[in-house]
Amino acid sequence: TQASWDVFRPREQATAQIAMAGDVARLQSWLADPSQRPAWQLTGQLNCEAVVQPAEQRTSAQVTAVVENLLATSQTGSTWREPAIQWTCKASYDASTDTVFADQVDCVSNLVEMQARGKLAGLTTARNLDCQGQVKYDLARLSVLLAPDFNGGVTLTGQESRSFTFS
C-alpha cells in the first residue's frame, strides 16, 4: 500500500493518491463475519488506485480496481473463474447531507458488464440506497456457473441486457 498527500496545500484543497495491492482471500477474511462461513471462498490478486480530493463542497474520489485470477468456490464446491474483473468508480461525499453520490460505476468481466449510478443517503445513519443501471451478461458462461447446483441440467445460450433499479 502506498499513499501520498500534498501537505503544502491547505486541508480543504488537499489531494490524496492511494495505491493498494493485496490478496483477495485475506481481504475477505478481514471483512467477513467470523461466526459465519462465507457462501463463496475467494482467491485472487487485488490492485487498486484512488485519487481523493475536494470538489465543490464535496470530497470526490476516482477509483480503479482490478481483481486478477479470481477463483470463487461455493459451499457446494462449484467454482467460478475470471481472469480479470475491472471496476471503476467516480463518486463524491457531501458531509453536509451525509450522502455518497456515485456518478459512474462500471464493472467489466468475462461474465458481466455493468454500468450504474446512484446515491447512498444517510451514510452514517439510515443508509438509504437509490441506484439504477444496466447489466449485460453472457448466459452460456452463467450456465456453467449454475450447472453444479442443477446437476448439470441447465444450459443457457445468448447474451442478455437488463436495466435495474434499487431503492
PDB file of C-alpha atoms in Angstrom:
ATOM      1  CA  THR A   1       0.000   0.000   0.000  1.00  0.00           C
ATOM      2  CA  GLN A   2       1.260   3.440  -0.918  1.00  0.00           C
ATOM      3  CA  ALA A   3      -0.310   6.799  -0.233  1.00  0.00           C
ATOM      4  CA  SER A   4       0.774  10.376  -0.772  1.00  0.00           C
ATOM      5  CA  TRP A   5      -0.636  13.647   0.486  1.00  0.00           C
ATOM      6  CA  ASP A   6       0.409  17.148  -0.531  1.00  0.00           C
ATOM      7  CA  VAL A   7       0.978  18.727   2.902  1.00  0.00           C
ATOM      8  CA  PHE A   8       1.790  22.134   1.410  1.00  0.00           C
ATOM      9  CA  ARG A   9      -1.798  22.685   0.287  1.00  0.00           C
ATOM     10  CA  PRO A  10      -4.487  23.897   2.674  1.00  0.00           C
ATOM     11  CA  ARG A  11      -6.519  20.982   4.041  1.00  0.00           C
ATOM     12  CA  GLU A  12      -9.635  21.961   2.057  1.00  0.00           C
ATOM     13  CA  GLN A  13      -7.567  21.693  -1.154  1.00  0.00           C
ATOM     14  CA  ALA A  14      -5.572  18.566  -0.255  1.00  0.00           C
ATOM     15  CA  THR A  15      -5.369  15.704  -2.712  1.00  0.00           C
ATOM     16  CA  ALA A  16      -4.522  12.113  -1.792  1.00  0.00           C
ATOM     17  CA  GLN A  17      -3.280   9.442  -4.163  1.00  0.00           C
ATOM     18  CA  ILE A  18      -3.567   5.875  -2.911  1.00  0.00           C
ATOM     19  CA  ALA A  19      -2.304   2.621  -4.426  1.00  0.00           C
ATOM     20  CA  MET A  20      -3.043  -0.759  -2.865  1.00  0.00           C
ATOM     21  CA  ALA A  21      -2.331  -4.354  -3.762  1.00  0.00           C
ATOM     22  CA  GLY A  22      -3.294  -7.434  -1.851  1.00  0.00           C
ATOM     23  CA  ASP A  23      -4.639 -10.928  -1.596  1.00  0.00           C
ATOM     24  CA  VAL A  24      -8.421 -11.237  -2.080  1.00  0.00           C
ATOM     25  CA  ALA A  25      -8.698 -14.155   0.385  1.00  0.00           C
ATOM     26  CA  ARG A  26      -7.071 -12.089   3.130  1.00  0.00           C
ATOM     27  CA  LEU A  27      -9.342  -9.122   2.377  1.00  0.00           C
ATOM     28  CA  GLN A  28     -12.386 -11.399   2.529  1.00  0.00           C
ATOM     29  CA  SER A  29     -11.280 -12.740   5.930  1.00  0.00           C
ATOM     30  CA  TRP A  30     -10.956  -9.182   7.280  1.00  0.00           C
ATOM     31  CA  LEU A  31     -14.435  -8.179   6.058  1.00  0.00           C
ATOM     32  CA  ALA A  32     -16.379 -11.383   6.773  1.00  0.00           C
ATOM     33  CA  ASP A  33     -18.311 -12.210   9.928  1.00  0.00           C
ATOM     34  CA  PRO A  34     -16.021 -14.722  11.697  1.00  0.00           C
ATOM     35  CA  SER A  35     -19.040 -16.615  13.079  1.00  0.00           C
ATOM     36  CA  GLN A  36     -20.394 -17.262   9.551  1.00  0.00           C
ATOM     37  CA  ARG A  37     -18.927 -19.414   6.799  1.00  0.00           C
ATOM     38  CA  PRO A  38     -18.935 -17.345   3.579  1.00  0.00           C
ATOM     39  CA  ALA A  39     -21.194 -18.541   0.745  1.00  0.00           C
ATOM     40  CA  TRP A  40     -18.198 -18.199  -1.601  1.00  0.00           C
ATOM     41  CA  GLN A  41     -14.494 -18.574  -0.768  1.00  0.00           C
ATOM     42  CA  LEU A  42     -12.474 -16.116  -2.862  1.00  0.00           C
ATOM     43  CA  THR A  43      -8.868 -16.112  -4.064  1.00  0.00           C
ATOM     44  CA  GLY A  44      -7.074 -13.756  -6.420  1.00  0.00           C
ATOM     45  CA  GLN A  45      -4.979 -10.606  -6.502  1.00  0.00           C
ATOM     46  CA  LEU A  46      -6.403  -7.099  -5.989  1.00  0.00           C
ATOM     47  CA  ASN A  47      -4.766  -3.939  -7.359  1.00  0.00           C
ATOM     48  CA  CYS A  48      -6.421  -0.618  -6.633  1.00  0.00           C
ATOM     49  CA  GLU A  49      -5.660   3.055  -7.243  1.00  0.00           C
ATOM     50  CA  ALA A  50      -7.608   6.037  -5.958  1.00  0.00           C
ATOM     51  CA  VAL A  51      -7.396   9.813  -6.164  1.00  0.00           C
ATOM     52  CA  VAL A  52      -9.314  11.683  -3.466  1.00  0.00           C
ATOM     53  CA  GLN A  53      -9.717  15.464  -3.498  1.00  0.00           C
ATOM     54  CA  PRO A  54     -12.132  18.258  -2.581  1.00  0.00           C
ATOM     55  CA  ALA A  55     -14.541  19.419  -5.287  1.00  0.00           C
ATOM     56  CA  GLU A  56     -17.473  21.847  -4.987  1.00  0.00           C
ATOM     57  CA  GLN A  57     -18.117  21.449  -1.234  1.00  0.00           C
ATOM     58  CA  ARG A  58     -17.704  17.684  -1.530  1.00  0.00           C
ATOM     59  CA  THR A  59     -14.911  15.161  -1.324  1.00  0.00           C
ATOM     60  CA  SER A  60     -14.547  13.408  -4.671  1.00  0.00           C
ATOM     61  CA  ALA A  61     -12.879  10.106  -5.450  1.00  0.00           C
ATOM     62  CA  GLN A  62     -11.887   8.297  -8.607  1.00  0.00           C
ATOM     63  CA  VAL A  63     -11.150   4.628  -8.001  1.00  0.00           C
ATOM     64  CA  THR A  64      -9.901   1.898 -10.319  1.00  0.00           C
ATOM     65  CA  ALA A  65      -9.626  -1.666  -9.066  1.00  0.00           C
ATOM     66  CA  VAL A  66      -8.701  -4.900 -10.815  1.00  0.00           C
ATOM     67  CA  VAL A  67      -9.022  -8.404  -9.401  1.00  0.00           C
ATOM     68  CA  GLU A  68      -6.831 -10.804 -11.369  1.00  0.00           C
ATOM     69  CA  ASN A  69      -7.085 -14.591 -11.381  1.00  0.00           C
ATOM     70  CA  LEU A  70     -10.280 -14.653  -9.348  1.00  0.00           C
ATOM     71  CA  LEU A  71     -11.388 -18.084  -8.191  1.00  0.00           C
ATOM     72  CA  ALA A  72     -14.680 -18.228  -6.293  1.00  0.00           C
ATOM     73  CA  THR A  73     -15.597 -21.587  -4.738  1.00  0.00           C
ATOM     74  CA  SER A  74     -19.108 -22.067  -3.351  1.00  0.00           C
ATOM     75  CA  GLN A  75     -20.004 -24.142  -0.289  1.00  0.00           C
ATOM     76  CA  THR A  76     -21.328 -26.796  -2.717  1.00  0.00           C
ATOM     77  CA  GLY A  77     -17.955 -26.934  -4.489  1.00  0.00           C
ATOM     78  CA  SER A  78     -18.908 -25.160  -7.714  1.00  0.00           C
ATOM     79  CA  THR A  79     -16.303 -22.719  -8.979  1.00  0.00           C
ATOM     80  CA  TRP A  80     -16.245 -19.519 -10.961  1.00  0.00           C
ATOM     81  CA  ARG A  81     -13.037 -18.293 -12.582  1.00  0.00           C
ATOM     82  CA  GLU A  82     -12.405 -14.858 -14.016  1.00  0.00           C
ATOM     83  CA  PRO A  83      -9.045 -13.862 -15.482  1.00  0.00           C
ATOM     84  CA  ALA A  84      -9.780 -10.232 -14.561  1.00  0.00           C
ATOM     85  CA  ILE A  85     -12.589  -8.122 -13.169  1.00  0.00           C
ATOM     86  CA  GLN A  86     -12.140  -4.385 -13.632  1.00  0.00           C
ATOM     87  CA  TRP A  87     -14.094  -1.886 -11.562  1.00  0.00           C
ATOM     88  CA  THR A  88     -14.066   1.899 -11.926  1.00  0.00           C
ATOM     89  CA  CYS A  89     -15.968   4.455  -9.894  1.00  0.00           C
ATOM     90  CA  LYS A  90     -16.344   8.229  -9.838  1.00  0.00           C
ATOM     91  CA  ALA A  91     -18.033   9.279  -6.610  1.00  0.00           C
ATOM     92  CA  SER A  92     -18.267  12.086  -4.095  1.00  0.00           C
ATOM     93  CA  TYR A  93     -19.264  12.548  -0.469  1.00  0.00           C
ATOM     94  CA  ASP A  94     -21.259  15.537   0.764  1.00  0.00           C
ATOM     95  CA  ALA A  95     -20.734  15.783   4.533  1.00  0.00           C
ATOM     96  CA  SER A  96     -23.481  18.398   4.933  1.00  0.00           C
ATOM     97  CA  THR A  97     -26.108  15.872   3.738  1.00  0.00           C
ATOM     98  CA  ASP A  98     -24.204  12.696   4.743  1.00  0.00           C
ATOM     99  CA  THR A  99     -24.658  11.384   1.198  1.00  0.00           C
ATOM    100  CA  VAL A 100     -22.379   9.474  -1.175  1.00  0.00           C
ATOM    101  CA  PHE A 101     -23.086  10.174  -4.845  1.00  0.00           C
ATOM    102  CA  ALA A 102     -21.882   7.570  -7.345  1.00  0.00           C
ATOM    103  CA  ASP A 103     -21.792   9.409 -10.662  1.00  0.00           C
ATOM    104  CA  GLN A 104     -20.366   6.446 -12.546  1.00  0.00           C
ATOM    105  CA  VAL A 105     -19.741   2.840 -11.523  1.00  0.00           C
ATOM    106  CA  ASP A 106     -18.545   0.345 -14.140  1.00  0.00           C
ATOM    107  CA  CYS A 107     -17.692  -3.335 -13.757  1.00  0.00           C
ATOM    108  CA  VAL A 108     -16.328  -5.461 -16.603  1.00  0.00           C
ATOM    109  CA  SER A 109     -15.535  -9.189 -16.611  1.00  0.00           C
ATOM    110  CA  ASN A 110     -15.990 -12.173 -18.924  1.00  0.00           C
ATOM    111  CA  LEU A 111     -19.356 -12.921 -17.306  1.00  0.00           C
ATOM    112  CA  VAL A 112     -20.861  -9.457 -16.885  1.00  0.00           C
ATOM    113  CA  GLU A 113     -20.640  -5.790 -17.841  1.00  0.00           C
ATOM    114  CA  MET A 114     -22.406  -3.329 -15.595  1.00  0.00           C
ATOM    115  CA  GLN A 115     -22.848   0.434 -15.600  1.00  0.00           C
ATOM    116  CA  ALA A 116     -24.610   2.106 -12.678  1.00  0.00           C
ATOM    117  CA  ARG A 117     -25.090   5.387 -10.842  1.00  0.00           C
ATOM    118  CA  GLY A 118     -26.920   6.441  -7.735  1.00  0.00           C
ATOM    119  CA  LYS A 119     -26.601   7.664  -4.189  1.00  0.00           C
ATOM    120  CA  LEU A 120     -26.403   6.393  -0.637  1.00  0.00           C
ATOM    121  CA  ALA A 121     -28.190   8.885   1.633  1.00  0.00           C
ATOM    122  CA  GLY A 122     -27.619   8.838   5.381  1.00  0.00           C
ATOM    123  CA  LEU A 123     -24.268   7.068   5.063  1.00  0.00           C
ATOM    124  CA  THR A 124     -23.599   7.125   8.821  1.00  0.00           C
ATOM    125  CA  THR A 125     -27.236   6.552   9.861  1.00  0.00           C
ATOM    126  CA  ALA A 126     -30.046   5.076   7.720  1.00  0.00           C
ATOM    127  CA  ARG A 127     -28.009   4.112   4.606  1.00  0.00           C
ATOM    128  CA  ASN A 128     -30.805   4.560   2.031  1.00  0.00           C
ATOM    129  CA  LEU A 129     -29.670   3.302  -1.389  1.00  0.00           C
ATOM    130  CA  ASP A 130     -31.049   4.652  -4.658  1.00  0.00           C
ATOM    131  CA  CYS A 131     -29.289   3.065  -7.632  1.00  0.00           C
ATOM    132  CA  GLN A 132     -30.027   2.437 -11.297  1.00  0.00           C
ATOM    133  CA  GLY A 133     -28.090   0.957 -14.139  1.00  0.00           C
ATOM    134  CA  GLN A 134     -27.693  -1.527 -16.951  1.00  0.00           C
ATOM    135  CA  VAL A 135     -26.209  -5.019 -16.835  1.00  0.00           C
ATOM    136  CA  LYS A 136     -25.158  -7.221 -19.780  1.00  0.00           C
ATOM    137  CA  TYR A 137     -24.337 -10.868 -19.218  1.00  0.00           C
ATOM    138  CA  ASP A 138     -23.362 -13.988 -21.152  1.00  0.00           C
ATOM    139  CA  LEU A 139     -25.877 -16.751 -20.465  1.00  0.00           C
ATOM    140  CA  ALA A 140     -23.569 -19.577 -21.641  1.00  0.00           C
ATOM    141  CA  ARG A 141     -20.963 -18.551 -19.065  1.00  0.00           C
ATOM    142  CA  LEU A 142     -23.672 -18.157 -16.436  1.00  0.00           C
ATOM    143  CA  SER A 143     -24.991 -21.682 -17.111  1.00  0.00           C
ATOM    144  CA  VAL A 144     -21.508 -23.118 -16.417  1.00  0.00           C
ATOM    145  CA  LEU A 145     -21.572 -21.342 -13.060  1.00  0.00           C
ATOM    146  CA  LEU A 146     -25.076 -22.658 -12.244  1.00  0.00           C
ATOM    147  CA  ALA A 147     -24.605 -26.233 -13.557  1.00  0.00           C
ATOM    148  CA  PRO A 148     -23.351 -27.826 -10.287  1.00  0.00           C
ATOM    149  CA  ASP A 149     -26.393 -26.506  -8.413  1.00  0.00           C
ATOM    150  CA  PHE A 150     -28.740 -28.043 -11.018  1.00  0.00           C
ATOM    151  CA  ASN A 151     -26.836 -31.346 -11.504  1.00  0.00           C
ATOM    152  CA  GLY A 152     -25.699 -30.172 -14.921  1.00  0.00           C
ATOM    153  CA  GLY A 153     -29.295 -29.940 -16.130  1.00  0.00           C
ATOM    154  CA  VAL A 154     -29.175 -26.269 -17.102  1.00  0.00           C
ATOM    155  CA  THR A 155     -27.953 -24.961 -20.458  1.00  0.00           C
ATOM    156  CA  LEU A 156     -28.402 -21.321 -21.337  1.00  0.00           C
ATOM    157  CA  THR A 157     -27.277 -19.554 -24.500  1.00  0.00           C
ATOM    158  CA  GLY A 158     -27.168 -15.997 -25.758  1.00  0.00           C
ATOM    159  CA  GLN A 159     -26.421 -12.644 -24.282  1.00  0.00           C
ATOM    160  CA  GLU A 160     -28.871 -10.524 -22.355  1.00  0.00           C
ATOM    161  CA  SER A 161     -29.052  -6.917 -21.243  1.00  0.00           C
ATOM    162  CA  ARG A 162     -31.301  -5.602 -18.489  1.00  0.00           C
ATOM    163  CA  SER A 163     -31.924  -2.356 -16.664  1.00  0.00           C
ATOM    164  CA  PHE A 164     -32.071  -2.448 -12.880  1.00  0.00           C
ATOM    165  CA  THR A 165     -33.126  -0.202 -10.031  1.00  0.00           C
ATOM    166  CA  PHE A 166     -32.556  -0.500  -6.276  1.00  0.00           C
ATOM    167  CA  SER A 167     -34.319   1.798  -3.841  1.00  0.00           C
TER     168      SER A 167
END
